[in-house]
């Protein structure tokens, strides 16, 4: 990796399950050589806002509640409106992850909401980049992307299970997302540098 990307994971977790995923995304991005910072959007500070403004990539995360991201994530998103007005996050890379109790659980709505938020900020969305796992009789729930989502990393954790019971396959899928974001962000940074040299 010729360029060391800065990645900020901006997320909310209600009961700890999304914390587990955020930490997995962090590990994946770090393993690919990125500088990574976790930011809880419900307790965000001025210094953390500055980290978001300076980041090369922002990965959004939230549990899916009632068909969308958690209310506290929506509060954070609405607070970005001044940054939207000034296009402060334009051309950053973006990605997202979510968890819900049901295997479907309307997680697609949360991931689509994240992608739309990124698009409003004129960011460039990075998809999960995996074929679905567990979609034939020869595959299993231990596969990466076992739930078959494409717009980001998705996890399903039964509501009565504690955070340490988040599926290992879903954790590995989140790690994959972090690694993919770091890798593609490094490519973009290297490309921008090369274009600046040859311009």
mmCIF file of N, CA, C and O in Angstrom, residues 47 98 106 128:
data_model
loop_
_atom_site.group_PDB
_atom_site.id
_atom_site.type_symbol
_atom_site.label_atom_id
_atom_site.label_comp_id
_atom_site.label_asym_id
_atom_site.label_seq_id
_atom_site.Cartn_x
_atom_site.Cartn_y
_atom_site.Cartn_z
ATOM 1 N N UNK A 47 -13.754 17.331 18.401
ATOM 2 C CA UNK A 47 -12.530 16.734 17.856
ATOM 3 C C UNK A 47 -12.858 15.571 16.917
ATOM 4 O O UNK A 47 -12.201 15.393 15.890
ATOM 5 N N UNK A 98 -24.768 -3.076 9.325
ATOM 6 C CA UNK A 98 -25.911 -3.052 10.234
ATOM 7 C C UNK A 98 -26.170 -4.429 10.819
ATOM 8 O O UNK A 98 -25.670 -5.437 10.313
ATOM 9 N N UNK A 106 -35.335 -6.018 7.397
ATOM 10 C CA UNK A 106 -35.277 -4.720 6.724
ATOM 11 C C UNK A 106 -33.886 -4.078 6.785
ATOM 12 O O UNK A 106 -33.752 -2.850 6.691
ATOM 13 N N UNK A 128 -20.097 -4.275 -0.721
ATOM 14 C CA UNK A 128 -19.452 -5.358 0.026
ATOM 15 C C UNK A 128 -18.476 -6.152 -0.827
ATOM 16 O O UNK A 128 -17.467 -6.657 -0.341
#
